[in-house]
Short mmCIF file of C-alpha atoms and ligand atoms in Angstrom, two decimals:
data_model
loop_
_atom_site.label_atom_id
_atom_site.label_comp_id
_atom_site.label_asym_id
_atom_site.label_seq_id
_atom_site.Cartn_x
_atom_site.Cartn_y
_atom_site.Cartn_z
CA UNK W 6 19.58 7.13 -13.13
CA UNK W 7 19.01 7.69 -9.53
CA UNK W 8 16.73 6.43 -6.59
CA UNK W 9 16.70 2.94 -5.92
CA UNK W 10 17.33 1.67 -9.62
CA UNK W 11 20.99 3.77 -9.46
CA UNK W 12 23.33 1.66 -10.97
CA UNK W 13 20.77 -1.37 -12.04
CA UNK W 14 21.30 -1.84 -16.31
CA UNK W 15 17.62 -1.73 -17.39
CA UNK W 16 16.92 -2.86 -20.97
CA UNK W 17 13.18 -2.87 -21.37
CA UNK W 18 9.96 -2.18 -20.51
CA UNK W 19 7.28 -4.73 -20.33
CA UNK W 20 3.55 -3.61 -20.79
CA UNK W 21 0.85 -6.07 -19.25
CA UNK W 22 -2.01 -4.57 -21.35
CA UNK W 23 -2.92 -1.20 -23.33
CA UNK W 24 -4.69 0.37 -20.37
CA UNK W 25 -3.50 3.79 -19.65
CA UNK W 26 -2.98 3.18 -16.29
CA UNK W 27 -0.09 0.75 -17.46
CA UNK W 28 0.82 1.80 -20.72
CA UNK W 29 0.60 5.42 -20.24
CA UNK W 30 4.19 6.72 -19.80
CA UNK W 31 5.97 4.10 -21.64
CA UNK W 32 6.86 6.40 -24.38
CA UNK W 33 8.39 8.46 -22.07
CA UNK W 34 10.48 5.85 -19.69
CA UNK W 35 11.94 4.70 -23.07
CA UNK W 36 12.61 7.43 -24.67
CA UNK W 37 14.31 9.18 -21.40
CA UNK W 38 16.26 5.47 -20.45
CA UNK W 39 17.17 4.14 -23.73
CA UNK W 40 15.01 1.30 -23.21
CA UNK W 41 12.84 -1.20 -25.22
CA UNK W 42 9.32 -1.61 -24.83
CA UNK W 43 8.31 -5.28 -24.79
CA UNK W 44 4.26 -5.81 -24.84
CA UNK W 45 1.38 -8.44 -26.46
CA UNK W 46 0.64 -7.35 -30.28
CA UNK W 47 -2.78 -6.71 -29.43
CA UNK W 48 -1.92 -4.72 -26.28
CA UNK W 49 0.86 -2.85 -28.20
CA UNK W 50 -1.53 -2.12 -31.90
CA UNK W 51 -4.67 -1.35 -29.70
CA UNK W 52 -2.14 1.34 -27.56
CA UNK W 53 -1.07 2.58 -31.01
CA UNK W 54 -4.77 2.62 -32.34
CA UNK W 55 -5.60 5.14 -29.32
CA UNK W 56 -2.65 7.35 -29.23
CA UNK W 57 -3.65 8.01 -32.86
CA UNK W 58 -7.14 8.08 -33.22
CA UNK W 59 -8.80 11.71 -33.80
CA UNK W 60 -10.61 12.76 -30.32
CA UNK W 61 -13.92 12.33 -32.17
CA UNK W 62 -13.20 8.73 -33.42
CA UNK W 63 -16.69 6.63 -33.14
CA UNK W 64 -18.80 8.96 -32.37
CA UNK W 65 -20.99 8.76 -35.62
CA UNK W 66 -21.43 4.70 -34.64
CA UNK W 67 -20.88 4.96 -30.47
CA UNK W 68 -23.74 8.32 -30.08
CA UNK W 69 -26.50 5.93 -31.30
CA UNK W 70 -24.77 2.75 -29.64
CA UNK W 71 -25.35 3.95 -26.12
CA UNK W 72 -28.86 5.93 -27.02
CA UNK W 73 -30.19 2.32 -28.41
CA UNK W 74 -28.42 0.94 -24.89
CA UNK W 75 -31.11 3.72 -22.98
CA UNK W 76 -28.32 6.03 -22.29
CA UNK W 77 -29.54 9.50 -22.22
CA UNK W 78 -28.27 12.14 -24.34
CA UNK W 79 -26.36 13.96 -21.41
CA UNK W 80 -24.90 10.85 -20.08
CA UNK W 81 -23.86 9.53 -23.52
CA UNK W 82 -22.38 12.76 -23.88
CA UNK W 83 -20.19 12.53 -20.65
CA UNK W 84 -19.36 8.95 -21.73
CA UNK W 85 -18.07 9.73 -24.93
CA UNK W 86 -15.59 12.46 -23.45
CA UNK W 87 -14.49 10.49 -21.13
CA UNK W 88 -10.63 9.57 -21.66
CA UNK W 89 -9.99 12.13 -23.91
CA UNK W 90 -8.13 14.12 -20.72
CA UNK W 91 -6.80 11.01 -19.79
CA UNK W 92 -5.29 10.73 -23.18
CA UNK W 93 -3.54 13.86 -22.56
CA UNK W 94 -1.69 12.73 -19.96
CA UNK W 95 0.00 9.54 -21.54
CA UNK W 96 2.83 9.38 -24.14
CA UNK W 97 1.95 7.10 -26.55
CA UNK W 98 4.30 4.09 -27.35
CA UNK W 99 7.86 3.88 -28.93
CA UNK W 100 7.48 3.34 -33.16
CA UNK W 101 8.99 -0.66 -32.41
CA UNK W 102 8.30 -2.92 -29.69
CA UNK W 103 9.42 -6.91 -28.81
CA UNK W 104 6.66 -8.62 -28.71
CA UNK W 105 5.37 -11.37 -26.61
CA UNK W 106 2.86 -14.28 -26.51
CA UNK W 107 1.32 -17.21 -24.43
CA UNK W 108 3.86 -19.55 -24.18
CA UNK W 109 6.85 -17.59 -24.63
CA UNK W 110 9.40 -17.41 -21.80
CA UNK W 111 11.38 -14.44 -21.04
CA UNK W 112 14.13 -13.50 -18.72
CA UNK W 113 13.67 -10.61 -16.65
CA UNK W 114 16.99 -9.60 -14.33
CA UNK W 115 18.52 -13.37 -15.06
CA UNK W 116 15.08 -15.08 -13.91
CA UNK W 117 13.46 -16.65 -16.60
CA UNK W 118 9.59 -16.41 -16.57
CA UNK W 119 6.77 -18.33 -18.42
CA UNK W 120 4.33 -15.68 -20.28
CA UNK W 121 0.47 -16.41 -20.15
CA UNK W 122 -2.15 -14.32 -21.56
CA UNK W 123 -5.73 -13.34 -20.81
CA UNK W 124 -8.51 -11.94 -22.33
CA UNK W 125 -11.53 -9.66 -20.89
CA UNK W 126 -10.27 -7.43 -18.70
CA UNK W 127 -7.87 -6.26 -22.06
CA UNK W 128 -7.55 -8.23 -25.22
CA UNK W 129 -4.73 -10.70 -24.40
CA UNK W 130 -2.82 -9.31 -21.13
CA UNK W 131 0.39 -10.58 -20.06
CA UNK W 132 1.04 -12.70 -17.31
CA UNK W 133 4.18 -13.83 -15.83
CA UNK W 134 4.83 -16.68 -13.93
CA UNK W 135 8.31 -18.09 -12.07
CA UNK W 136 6.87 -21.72 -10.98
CA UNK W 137 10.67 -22.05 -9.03
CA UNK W 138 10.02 -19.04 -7.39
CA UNK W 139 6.14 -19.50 -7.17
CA UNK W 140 5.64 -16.04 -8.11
CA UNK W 141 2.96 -14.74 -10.25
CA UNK W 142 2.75 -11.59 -11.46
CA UNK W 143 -0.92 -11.44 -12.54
CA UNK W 144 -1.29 -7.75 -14.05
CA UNK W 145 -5.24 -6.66 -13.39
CA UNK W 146 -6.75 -10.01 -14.78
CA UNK W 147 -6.31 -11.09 -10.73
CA UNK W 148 -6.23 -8.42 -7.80
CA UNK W 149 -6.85 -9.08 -4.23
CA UNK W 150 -9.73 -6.48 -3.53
CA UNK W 151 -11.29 -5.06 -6.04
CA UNK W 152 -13.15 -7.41 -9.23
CA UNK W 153 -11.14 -6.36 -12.37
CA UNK W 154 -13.94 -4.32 -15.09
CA UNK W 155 -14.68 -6.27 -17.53
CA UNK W 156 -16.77 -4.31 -20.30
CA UNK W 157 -17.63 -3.99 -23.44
CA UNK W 158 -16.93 -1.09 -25.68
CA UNK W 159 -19.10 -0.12 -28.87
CA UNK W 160 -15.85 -0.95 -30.98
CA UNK W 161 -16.82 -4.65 -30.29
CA UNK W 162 -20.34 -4.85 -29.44
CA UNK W 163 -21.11 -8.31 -29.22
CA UNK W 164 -17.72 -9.33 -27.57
CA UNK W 165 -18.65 -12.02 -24.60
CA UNK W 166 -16.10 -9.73 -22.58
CA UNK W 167 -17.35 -11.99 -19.87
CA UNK W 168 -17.04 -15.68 -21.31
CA UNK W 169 -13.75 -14.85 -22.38
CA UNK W 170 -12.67 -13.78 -18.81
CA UNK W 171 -14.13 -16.76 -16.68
CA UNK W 172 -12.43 -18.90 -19.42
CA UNK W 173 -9.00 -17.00 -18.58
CA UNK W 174 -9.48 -16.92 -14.47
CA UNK W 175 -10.21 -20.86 -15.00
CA UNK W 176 -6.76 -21.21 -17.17
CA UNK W 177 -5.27 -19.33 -14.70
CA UNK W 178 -6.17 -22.22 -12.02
CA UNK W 179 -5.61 -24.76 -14.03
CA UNK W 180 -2.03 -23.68 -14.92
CA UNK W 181 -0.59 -21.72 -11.78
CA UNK W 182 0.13 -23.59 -8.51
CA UNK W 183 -2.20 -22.22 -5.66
CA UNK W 184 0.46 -21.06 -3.23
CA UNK W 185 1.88 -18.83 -5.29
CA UNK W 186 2.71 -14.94 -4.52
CA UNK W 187 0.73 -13.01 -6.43
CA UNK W 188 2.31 -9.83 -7.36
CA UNK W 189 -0.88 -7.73 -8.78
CA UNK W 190 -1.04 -4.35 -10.85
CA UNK W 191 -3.44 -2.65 -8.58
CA UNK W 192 -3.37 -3.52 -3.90
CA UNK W 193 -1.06 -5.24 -2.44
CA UNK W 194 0.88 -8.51 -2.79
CA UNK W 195 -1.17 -11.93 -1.55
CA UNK W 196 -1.26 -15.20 -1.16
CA UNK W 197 -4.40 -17.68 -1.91
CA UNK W 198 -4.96 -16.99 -5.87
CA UNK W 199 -7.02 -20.34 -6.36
CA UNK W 200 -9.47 -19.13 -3.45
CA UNK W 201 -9.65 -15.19 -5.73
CA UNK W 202 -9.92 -16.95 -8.71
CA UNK W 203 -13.00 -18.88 -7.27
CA UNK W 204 -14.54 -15.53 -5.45
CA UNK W 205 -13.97 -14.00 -8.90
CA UNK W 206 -15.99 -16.75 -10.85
CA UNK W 207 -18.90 -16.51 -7.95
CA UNK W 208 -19.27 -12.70 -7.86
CA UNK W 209 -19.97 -12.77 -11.75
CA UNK W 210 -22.11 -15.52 -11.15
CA UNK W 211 -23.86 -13.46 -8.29
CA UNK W 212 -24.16 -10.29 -10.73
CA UNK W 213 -25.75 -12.46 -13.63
CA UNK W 214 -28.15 -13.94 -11.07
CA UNK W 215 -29.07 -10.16 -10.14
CA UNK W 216 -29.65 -9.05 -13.26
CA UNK W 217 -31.76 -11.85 -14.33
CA UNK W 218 -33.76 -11.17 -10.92
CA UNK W 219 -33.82 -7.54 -12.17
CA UNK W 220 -35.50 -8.47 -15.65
CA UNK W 221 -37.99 -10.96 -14.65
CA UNK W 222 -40.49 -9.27 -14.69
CA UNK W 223 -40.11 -6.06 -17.39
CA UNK W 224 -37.57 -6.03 -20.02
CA UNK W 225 -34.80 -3.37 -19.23
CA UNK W 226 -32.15 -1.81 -20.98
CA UNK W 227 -28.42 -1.75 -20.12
CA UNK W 228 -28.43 1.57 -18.75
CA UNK W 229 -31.52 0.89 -16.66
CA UNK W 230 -30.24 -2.47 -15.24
CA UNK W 231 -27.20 -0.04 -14.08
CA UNK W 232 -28.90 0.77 -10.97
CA UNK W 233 -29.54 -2.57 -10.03
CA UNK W 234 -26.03 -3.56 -9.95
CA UNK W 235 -24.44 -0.66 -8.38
CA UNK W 236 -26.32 0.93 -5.85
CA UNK W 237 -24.39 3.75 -5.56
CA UNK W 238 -23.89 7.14 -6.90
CA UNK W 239 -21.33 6.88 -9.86
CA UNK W 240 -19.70 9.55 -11.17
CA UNK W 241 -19.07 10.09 -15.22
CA UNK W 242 -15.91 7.85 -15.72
CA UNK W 243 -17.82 5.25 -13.12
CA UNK W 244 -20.87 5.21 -15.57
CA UNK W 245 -19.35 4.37 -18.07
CA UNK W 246 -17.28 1.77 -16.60
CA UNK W 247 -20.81 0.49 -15.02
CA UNK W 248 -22.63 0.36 -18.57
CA UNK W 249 -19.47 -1.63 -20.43
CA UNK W 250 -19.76 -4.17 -17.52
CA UNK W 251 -23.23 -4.66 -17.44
CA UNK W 252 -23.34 -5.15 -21.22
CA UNK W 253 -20.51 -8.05 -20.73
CA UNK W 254 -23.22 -9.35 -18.68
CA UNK W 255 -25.91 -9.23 -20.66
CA UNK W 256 -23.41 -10.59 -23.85
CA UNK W 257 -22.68 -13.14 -22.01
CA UNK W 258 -26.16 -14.13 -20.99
CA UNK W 259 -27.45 -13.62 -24.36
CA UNK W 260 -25.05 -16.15 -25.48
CA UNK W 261 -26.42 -18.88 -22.91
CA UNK W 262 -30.15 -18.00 -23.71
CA UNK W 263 -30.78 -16.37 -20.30
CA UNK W 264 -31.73 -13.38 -22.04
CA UNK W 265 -33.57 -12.32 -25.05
CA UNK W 266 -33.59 -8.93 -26.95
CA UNK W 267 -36.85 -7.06 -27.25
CA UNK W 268 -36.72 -3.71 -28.97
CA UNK W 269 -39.64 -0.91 -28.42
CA UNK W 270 -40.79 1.34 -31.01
CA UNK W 271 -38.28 4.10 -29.57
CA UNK W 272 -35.57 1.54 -31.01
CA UNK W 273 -34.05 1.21 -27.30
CA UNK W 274 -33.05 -2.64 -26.95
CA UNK W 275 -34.34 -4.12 -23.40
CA UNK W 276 -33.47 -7.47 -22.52
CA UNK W 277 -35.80 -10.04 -20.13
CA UNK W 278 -34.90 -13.30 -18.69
CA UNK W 279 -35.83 -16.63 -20.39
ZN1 LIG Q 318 -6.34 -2.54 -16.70
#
């Protein structure tokens, strides 16, 4: 090995969560460095699920998912596709993996770190955290800039995506000192987690406040309360980002009885505040 890791004895890999973006060339780092791979079970079976599911997978049950969501037939089309060149690009995951869980405490280069786990931004992302150090390495369930997505995919339609992340970010408070460093997976290093935790909890609350505003007066569907929450051109893969987060919305206000389901004779579900 060369570059700054010349001489260093790496042994494994550790996966936060099954997104692409993190899980994507962990075949190949362990394959080319002899190493382990060392990931959640969901995380790990979900990456497995993907890098062996037929290109087609869902359709037959997702096609009518987003047209009963208002999705038009061009833009389900787009959303469907979408990841299937992203796919491409990733190498799957090594045949065994060690796997880890809330609670758990590993050591990573002789410092020994306490594993948490988090749900809706990925099914149960890792978390570590040195309390000697005060370092937190948060993954994508806390970044500095930019609100983690939190969606919901037709594979699990009525998932409260959202409940289950607010009830992570407040774990995450309750559990991690506030002046910790907080070493994210996306921007740059910061300080002040308790304060992003809290602007985290408020912008969701802001969205769900919008969206009730938005369906006040006519019932709308997911993919016409889009607009109202991003007001701004979005391109294919930002649609469907857009549509799983404002369904983790609506799930989630569904569940508290801020919303309730009307469906017109087209069969497209609209939803209008209580
Ligand atoms: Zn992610």
């Amino acid at each position: 090995m060369s570059g700054p890791l010349a001489g260093q004895s790496l042994k494994s890999v550790i996966v936060s969560h099954f997104h692409p973006d993190h899980v994507g060339l962990a075949g190949w780092l362990c394959e080319t460095y002899g190493l382990d791979l060392t990931m959640p079970r969901p995380e790990y079976l979900h990456s497995v699920v993907l890098q062996c599911a037929p290109a087609d997978h869902g359709e037959a049950v997702f096609r009518p998912f987003y047209r009963r969501h208002g999705l038009s037939a061009e833009a389900t089309d787009i959303v469907l596709s979408r990841g299937h060149e992203y796919l491409k690009r990733t190498t799957g995951v090594p045949a065994s993996y060690h796997r880890i869980k809330h609670g758990d405490t590993i050591t990573v280069g002789g410092r020994a770190f306490g594993v948490q786990t988090g749900g809706g931004h990925a099914l149960e992302q890792a978390m570590l955290y040195r309390p000697e150090e005060k370092l937190f390495l948060a993954a994508d369930q806390v970044i500095a800039r930019i609100s983690p997505n939190v969606s919901v995919h037709p594979m699990e339609p009525d998932l409260d995506a959202l409940g289950i992340y607010l009830t992570s970010l407040r774990a995450i408070k309750a559990s991690v000192a506030p002046d910790v460093l907080v070493l994210p997976g996306h921007g740059l290093p910061f300080h002040g987690l308790h304060d992003r935790v809290d602007e985290l909890i408020e912008h969701h609350a802001l969205r769900c406040g919008e969206l009730a505003a938005a369906c006040q007066d006519r019932p709308l569907s997911v993919a016409e309360i889009v607009p109202f929450l991003f007001n701004r051109p979005l391109d294919a893969h930002q649609t469907g980002f857009a549509f799983g987060e404002v369904l983790a919305h609506v799930n989630h206000m569904l569940g508290l009885g801020q919303l309730r389901l009307e469906t017109d004779a087209g069969g497209v579900d609209r939803y209008r505040t209580v």
